[in-house]
């Protein structure tokens, strides 16, 4: 930390005043001791005897001299006092600089940090203050993101609810105003309103599920489940729908059980969403493959793959954002709420795992890593090979 010219002058003046005061104190002590020696013959004789006993050589050189020892002690004490005074004043100046830096940051310069490199406890104070400022700024940014996220959530929910609600009110209004020509018109209007109401119900349920899974205190019913058996049951439940679209669902898994501790209902929701997405958005596809395998004693890997249309590169990092819909075939026209993948990601995260997606002209893969034991967390590792190679190892 660099001192200003004024601070350097203050230190010099501090040293000068201290030395003057110490000289006056030393002179007073010498005068008092001389008076004591002159008025006390016993003390004077004792000092003389000590002097005579501490001599060396044929010339009787005295090793001990009361005056020399006293002067040396006084000089050492004076030097210590001067050093302590200057160090104390220097620390006060450091503290004043730190306070000035804090005021500068508090005035809105949140990207500024205390730049000093000091020693000892003062440096720990500087480091702690910088860490505290970083933490506060991070909390402020997180709060802004949360507020922005809430605003976006309200906007998206309002928009997605308003569209079907407008249709429901419109068609029911036609019936209410008797603006129909036959019973078939009434059935058509009510059928459309019913479908729009189901769309609203689906959105509300997905929104409730997403909000619930984002809350870390939401309880989960943990039990030991067989992932391979779950995938077989899901494949069977989607078999008729897949056949209607000319798609075949296949399972690539070992015959032996692949068991983990998880919430079966919520984990089933994840795979249900991924398979439903593959059927809904996999235009031109003919195959959906459900793969599973153990990665280690504490981790498994599951993927839902389809050979439908490729997800654009720019959309891969956004598909898990709530209400995000990829352009083209993956649009609102398909009837989705835009919350399915966000819910899947939240559920996987609550289980301590992670999910990501890869897509190329041949295959789109949603890959999930889950811990075997409940309560453990799997750190995300970017694959060094293609997802297909990872699954077939």
Coordinates of C-alpha atoms in Angstrom, one line a residue:
X1 CA 0.0 0.0 0.0
X2 CA 1.5 3.4 -1.1
X3 CA 1.3 6.2 1.4
X4 CA 0.6 9.8 0.4
X5 CA 3.1 12.6 0.9
X6 CA 0.9 13.9 3.7
X7 CA 1.0 10.5 5.4
X8 CA 4.7 10.2 5.1
X9 CA 5.2 13.6 6.6
X10 CA 2.9 12.6 9.4
X11 CA 5.0 9.5 10.1
X12 CA 8.2 11.6 10.1
X13 CA 6.6 14.1 12.5
X14 CA 5.4 11.2 14.7
X15 CA 9.0 9.8 14.9
X16 CA 10.5 13.2 15.7
X17 CA 8.0 14.1 18.5
X18 CA 8.4 10.6 20.0
X19 CA 12.2 10.9 20.0
X20 CA 12.1 14.3 21.7
X21 CA 9.7 13.0 24.4
X22 CA 11.9 9.9 25.0
X23 CA 15.1 12.0 25.3
X24 CA 13.4 14.2 27.9
X25 CA 12.2 11.0 29.7
X26 CA 15.7 9.5 29.6
X27 CA 17.3 12.7 30.9
X28 CA 14.8 12.7 33.8
X29 CA 15.5 9.1 34.7
X30 CA 19.3 9.7 34.6
X31 CA 19.0 12.7 36.9
X32 CA 16.8 10.7 39.3
X33 CA 19.2 7.8 39.4
X34 CA 22.2 10.0 40.0
X35 CA 20.4 11.6 42.9
X36 CA 19.6 8.2 44.4
X37 CA 23.2 7.0 44.1
X38 CA 24.6 10.2 45.6
X39 CA 22.2 10.1 48.5
X40 CA 22.6 6.3 49.1
X41 CA 26.3 5.4 49.9
X42 CA 25.4 1.7 50.2
X43 CA 24.1 1.5 46.7
X44 CA 27.1 3.3 45.4
X45 CA 29.5 0.9 47.2
X46 CA 27.6 -2.1 45.8
X47 CA 27.9 -0.9 42.2
X48 CA 31.6 -0.2 42.8
X49 CA 32.2 -3.8 44.1
X50 CA 30.4 -5.3 41.0
X51 CA 32.6 -3.2 38.7
X52 CA 35.8 -4.4 40.4
X53 CA 34.7 -8.1 40.2
X54 CA 34.0 -7.9 36.5
X55 CA 37.5 -7.1 35.0
X56 CA 39.7 -9.0 32.6
X57 CA 43.4 -9.0 31.6
X58 CA 46.6 -7.5 33.1
X59 CA 45.2 -4.0 32.6
X60 CA 42.1 -4.8 34.5
X61 CA 39.7 -3.9 31.7
X62 CA 36.2 -3.5 33.0
X63 CA 33.6 -5.7 31.3
X64 CA 30.8 -4.0 33.2
X65 CA 30.0 -0.3 33.3
X66 CA 26.8 0.9 34.9
X67 CA 26.7 3.9 32.5
X68 CA 27.3 1.9 29.4
X69 CA 24.7 -0.8 30.3
X70 CA 22.1 1.8 31.2
X71 CA 22.7 3.8 28.0
X72 CA 22.4 0.7 25.9
X73 CA 19.1 -0.3 27.6
X74 CA 17.7 3.1 27.2
X75 CA 18.6 3.2 23.5
X76 CA 17.0 -0.2 22.9
X77 CA 13.9 0.8 24.8
X78 CA 13.7 4.1 22.9
X79 CA 14.1 2.3 19.6
X80 CA 11.3 -0.1 20.5
X81 CA 9.0 2.6 21.5
X82 CA 9.6 4.6 18.3
X83 CA 9.1 1.4 16.2
X84 CA 5.9 0.6 18.0
X85 CA 4.5 4.1 17.6
X86 CA 5.3 4.3 13.9
X87 CA 3.9 0.8 13.3
X88 CA 0.7 1.7 15.2
X89 CA 0.3 4.9 13.2
X90 CA 1.0 3.0 9.9
X91 CA -1.7 0.5 10.8
X92 CA -4.1 3.3 11.4
X93 CA -3.3 4.7 8.0
X94 CA -3.9 1.3 6.4
X95 CA -7.3 1.0 8.2
X96 CA -8.2 4.5 6.9
X97 CA -7.3 3.5 3.3
X98 CA -9.4 0.3 3.7
X99 CA -12.4 2.4 5.0
X100 CA -12.0 4.8 2.0
X101 CA -12.1 1.8 -0.4
X102 CA -15.2 0.5 1.3
X103 CA -16.9 3.9 0.9
X104 CA -15.9 3.9 -2.7
X105 CA -17.5 0.4 -3.3
X106 CA -20.6 1.4 -1.3
X107 CA -21.1 4.4 -3.6
X108 CA -22.0 2.1 -6.4
X109 CA -18.6 0.9 -7.8
X110 CA -19.5 -2.8 -7.2
X111 CA -16.9 -4.0 -9.7
X112 CA -14.1 -2.5 -7.5
X113 CA -12.1 -4.5 -5.0
X114 CA -9.6 -3.4 -2.3
X115 CA -6.3 -3.8 -4.2
X116 CA -3.9 -3.7 -1.2
X117 CA -1.4 -6.5 -0.5
X118 CA -0.6 -6.3 3.2
X119 CA 0.7 -8.6 5.9
X120 CA -0.7 -10.4 8.8
X121 CA -4.2 -9.8 10.2
X122 CA -4.7 -6.7 8.1
X123 CA -4.4 -8.7 4.9
X124 CA -6.9 -11.3 6.2
X125 CA -9.3 -8.4 6.8
X126 CA -8.8 -7.2 3.2
X127 CA -9.3 -10.7 1.8
X128 CA -12.4 -11.2 4.0
X129 CA -13.8 -7.8 2.9
X130 CA -13.3 -8.6 -0.8
X131 CA -14.9 -12.0 -0.3
X132 CA -17.8 -10.5 1.4
X133 CA -18.3 -7.9 -1.4
X134 CA -18.1 -10.8 -3.9
X135 CA -20.7 -12.7 -2.0
X136 CA -23.0 -9.7 -1.7
X137 CA -22.7 -8.9 -5.4
X138 CA -23.4 -12.5 -6.3
X139 CA -26.4 -12.5 -4.0
X140 CA -27.7 -9.3 -5.6
X141 CA -27.2 -10.8 -9.1
X142 CA -29.0 -14.0 -8.1
X143 CA -31.8 -11.9 -6.7
X144 CA -32.1 -10.0 -9.9
X145 CA -32.1 -13.2 -11.9
X146 CA -34.8 -14.7 -9.7
X147 CA -36.9 -11.5 -10.0
X148 CA -36.4 -11.6 -13.8
X149 CA -37.2 -15.3 -13.8
X150 CA -40.4 -14.7 -11.9
X151 CA -41.5 -11.9 -14.2
X152 CA -40.8 -14.2 -17.2
X153 CA -42.7 -17.0 -15.6
X154 CA -45.7 -14.8 -15.0
X155 CA -45.6 -13.4 -18.5
X156 CA -45.3 -16.9 -20.1
X157 CA -48.0 -18.4 -17.9
X158 CA -50.3 -15.5 -18.6
X159 CA -49.7 -15.7 -22.3
X160 CA -50.2 -19.5 -22.5
X161 CA -53.3 -19.4 -20.4
X162 CA -54.8 -16.4 -22.2
X163 CA -54.8 -18.1 -25.6
X164 CA -56.9 -21.2 -24.8
X165 CA -59.0 -19.1 -22.3
X166 CA -59.8 -16.7 -25.1
X167 CA -61.0 -19.6 -27.3
X168 CA -63.1 -21.1 -24.6
X169 CA -64.8 -17.8 -23.8
X170 CA -65.3 -17.1 -27.5
X171 CA -66.9 -20.4 -28.4
X172 CA -69.0 -20.5 -25.2
X173 CA -70.0 -16.9 -26.0
X174 CA -71.3 -18.1 -29.4
X175 CA -73.5 -20.6 -27.7
X176 CA -74.6 -18.1 -25.0
X177 CA -75.6 -15.7 -27.7
X178 CA -77.4 -18.4 -29.7
X179 CA -75.0 -17.8 -32.7
X180 CA -75.3 -21.3 -34.1
X181 CA -77.3 -22.9 -36.8
X182 CA -77.6 -26.5 -35.6
X183 CA -76.8 -28.9 -32.9
X184 CA -73.7 -29.9 -34.8
X185 CA -72.4 -26.3 -34.4
X186 CA -73.0 -26.5 -30.6
X187 CA -71.1 -29.8 -30.4
X188 CA -68.3 -28.4 -32.4
X189 CA -68.0 -25.3 -30.2
X190 CA -68.2 -27.3 -27.0
X191 CA -65.7 -29.8 -28.3
X192 CA -63.2 -27.1 -29.1
X193 CA -63.8 -25.4 -25.7
X194 CA -63.3 -28.8 -24.0
X195 CA -59.9 -29.4 -25.8
X196 CA -58.8 -25.9 -24.9
X197 CA -59.8 -26.5 -21.2
X198 CA -57.7 -29.7 -21.2
X199 CA -54.8 -27.7 -22.6
X200 CA -55.1 -25.2 -19.8
X201 CA -55.4 -28.0 -17.2
X202 CA -52.2 -29.6 -18.6
X203 CA -50.3 -26.4 -18.4
X204 CA -51.5 -25.8 -14.8
X205 CA -50.5 -29.3 -13.8
X206 CA -47.1 -29.0 -15.4
X207 CA -46.5 -25.6 -13.8
X208 CA -47.5 -27.0 -10.4
X209 CA -45.1 -30.0 -10.9
X210 CA -42.3 -27.8 -12.1
X211 CA -42.7 -25.4 -9.1
X212 CA -42.9 -28.3 -6.7
X213 CA -39.8 -29.9 -8.0
X214 CA -37.9 -26.7 -7.8
X215 CA -38.5 -26.6 -4.0
X216 CA -35.8 -28.5 -2.3
X217 CA -38.0 -29.3 0.7
X218 CA -40.5 -31.2 -1.4
X219 CA -40.5 -34.8 0.0
X220 CA -39.7 -37.7 -2.3
X221 CA -40.8 -41.3 -1.8
X222 CA -37.5 -43.1 -2.1
X223 CA -37.5 -46.8 -2.8
X224 CA -35.3 -49.3 -4.6
X225 CA -36.4 -49.6 -8.2
X226 CA -35.2 -51.6 -11.3
X227 CA -34.5 -49.1 -14.1
X228 CA -34.6 -51.8 -16.8
X229 CA -38.0 -53.0 -15.7
X230 CA -39.3 -49.4 -15.6
X231 CA -38.1 -48.8 -19.2
X232 CA -39.9 -52.0 -20.3
X233 CA -43.1 -50.9 -18.7
X234 CA -42.9 -47.5 -20.3
X235 CA -42.1 -49.0 -23.7
X236 CA -45.2 -51.2 -23.4
X237 CA -47.4 -48.2 -22.4
X238 CA -46.3 -46.2 -25.5
X239 CA -46.3 -49.2 -27.9
X240 CA -49.8 -48.5 -29.5
X241 CA -49.2 -44.8 -29.9
X242 CA -45.8 -45.5 -31.5
X243 CA -47.3 -48.0 -33.9
X244 CA -49.9 -45.5 -35.0
X245 CA -47.0 -43.2 -36.0
X246 CA -45.0 -45.9 -37.6
X247 CA -42.3 -45.8 -34.9
X248 CA -40.7 -48.8 -33.1
X249 CA -39.7 -48.6 -29.5
X250 CA -36.7 -50.8 -28.6
X251 CA -34.8 -51.4 -25.3
X252 CA -31.0 -51.8 -25.2
X253 CA -30.3 -53.0 -21.6
X254 CA -28.8 -56.0 -19.8
X255 CA -31.0 -58.8 -18.7
X256 CA -29.9 -58.5 -15.1
X257 CA -31.6 -55.9 -12.9
X258 CA -30.2 -52.3 -12.8
X259 CA -31.3 -51.1 -9.4
X260 CA -31.1 -47.6 -7.8
X261 CA -32.6 -45.8 -4.9
X262 CA -35.1 -43.2 -6.3
X263 CA -38.6 -41.9 -6.4
X264 CA -40.3 -44.2 -8.9
X265 CA -43.2 -42.0 -9.7
X266 CA -41.1 -38.9 -10.4
X267 CA -38.4 -40.8 -12.3
X268 CA -41.1 -42.4 -14.4
X269 CA -42.3 -38.9 -15.2
X270 CA -38.9 -38.0 -16.6
X271 CA -38.8 -41.0 -18.9
X272 CA -42.5 -40.5 -19.8
X273 CA -41.8 -36.9 -20.8
X274 CA -38.7 -37.9 -22.9
X275 CA -40.5 -40.7 -24.7
X276 CA -43.6 -38.4 -25.3
X277 CA -41.3 -35.7 -26.7
X278 CA -39.6 -38.2 -29.0
X279 CA -43.0 -39.3 -30.4
X280 CA -44.4 -35.8 -30.7
X281 CA -41.4 -34.0 -32.1
X282 CA -39.4 -36.7 -33.9
X283 CA -40.7 -36.0 -37.3
X284 CA -39.5 -38.5 -39.9
X285 CA -38.2 -40.9 -37.3
X286 CA -38.8 -44.6 -37.2
X287 CA -37.1 -45.7 -34.0
X288 CA -37.0 -44.8 -30.3
X289 CA -34.3 -46.5 -28.3
X290 CA -34.2 -46.7 -24.5
X291 CA -30.7 -47.6 -23.3
X292 CA -29.4 -48.2 -19.8
X293 CA -26.1 -49.3 -18.3
X294 CA -24.0 -49.0 -15.1
X295 CA -21.2 -46.5 -15.3
X296 CA -19.6 -47.4 -12.0
X297 CA -20.6 -48.8 -8.6
X298 CA -22.2 -45.5 -7.7
X299 CA -23.6 -44.3 -11.1
X300 CA -25.8 -45.4 -13.9
X301 CA -26.5 -43.9 -17.3
X302 CA -29.9 -43.9 -19.2
X303 CA -30.7 -42.4 -22.6
X304 CA -33.8 -41.9 -24.7
X305 CA -32.9 -41.7 -28.4
X306 CA -34.8 -41.1 -31.6
X307 CA -33.8 -40.8 -35.2
X308 CA -36.2 -38.0 -36.0
X309 CA -35.4 -34.4 -37.0
X310 CA -32.3 -32.9 -35.6
X311 CA -32.4 -30.2 -32.9
X312 CA -30.6 -27.1 -34.2
X313 CA -27.2 -26.5 -32.6
X314 CA -28.3 -23.1 -31.3
X315 CA -31.3 -24.7 -29.4
X316 CA -29.4 -27.5 -27.6
X317 CA -28.5 -25.3 -24.6
X318 CA -32.0 -23.9 -24.3
X319 CA -34.2 -27.0 -24.6
X320 CA -34.3 -27.4 -20.8
X321 CA -35.5 -23.8 -20.2
X322 CA -39.1 -23.5 -19.1
X323 CA -41.5 -22.6 -21.9
X324 CA -38.8 -22.8 -24.5
X325 CA -39.9 -24.4 -27.8
X326 CA -37.6 -25.1 -30.6
X327 CA -38.7 -23.6 -33.9
X328 CA -40.1 -25.7 -36.7
X329 CA -41.7 -29.0 -35.7
X330 CA -40.9 -28.5 -32.1
X331 CA -43.3 -25.6 -31.7
X332 CA -46.5 -24.6 -29.8
X333 CA -48.5 -26.1 -32.7
X334 CA -47.8 -29.5 -31.2
X335 CA -49.7 -28.6 -28.1
X336 CA -46.9 -28.9 -25.6
X337 CA -46.6 -26.7 -22.5
X338 CA -42.9 -26.1 -22.9
X339 CA -42.4 -27.4 -19.3
X340 CA -41.8 -31.1 -19.9
X341 CA -38.0 -30.9 -20.2
X342 CA -37.7 -28.3 -17.5
X343 CA -39.6 -30.7 -15.2
X344 CA -37.4 -33.6 -16.2
X345 CA -34.2 -31.6 -15.5
X346 CA -35.6 -30.6 -12.0
X347 CA -36.5 -34.2 -11.1
X348 CA -33.1 -35.5 -12.2
X349 CA -31.3 -32.7 -10.3
X350 CA -33.4 -33.5 -7.1
X351 CA -32.0 -37.1 -7.5
X352 CA -28.5 -35.9 -7.5
X353 CA -27.9 -36.5 -11.2
X354 CA -27.8 -34.5 -14.4
X355 CA -29.3 -34.6 -17.9
X356 CA -28.0 -33.3 -21.3
X357 CA -28.9 -33.6 -24.9
X358 CA -27.0 -34.2 -28.1
X359 CA -28.4 -34.1 -31.6
X360 CA -27.0 -34.8 -35.1
X361 CA -28.7 -35.7 -38.4
X362 CA -28.7 -39.4 -37.4
X363 CA -29.9 -39.4 -33.8
X364 CA -31.1 -37.1 -31.0
X365 CA -30.2 -38.4 -27.5
X366 CA -31.3 -37.3 -24.1
X367 CA -28.7 -38.7 -21.7
X368 CA -29.3 -39.0 -17.9
X369 CA -26.7 -39.8 -15.2
X370 CA -28.1 -40.9 -11.8
X371 CA -26.5 -42.0 -8.6
X372 CA -27.2 -45.5 -7.3
X373 CA -27.5 -44.4 -3.7
X374 CA -30.1 -41.8 -2.6
X375 CA -28.5 -38.7 -1.2
X376 CA -25.3 -38.9 -3.3
X377 CA -24.6 -36.4 -6.1
X378 CA -23.0 -37.1 -9.4
X379 CA -20.6 -34.4 -10.7
X380 CA -21.2 -33.6 -14.3
X381 CA -18.4 -34.7 -16.6
X382 CA -18.4 -33.7 -20.3
X383 CA -18.1 -36.9 -22.4
X384 CA -14.8 -37.3 -24.2
X385 CA -16.4 -39.6 -26.8
X386 CA -19.8 -39.5 -28.6
X387 CA -22.8 -40.5 -26.5
X388 CA -23.3 -43.6 -28.7
X389 CA -19.8 -44.7 -27.9
X390 CA -20.3 -44.1 -24.2
X391 CA -23.4 -46.3 -24.2
X392 CA -21.9 -49.1 -26.2
X393 CA -18.7 -49.5 -24.2

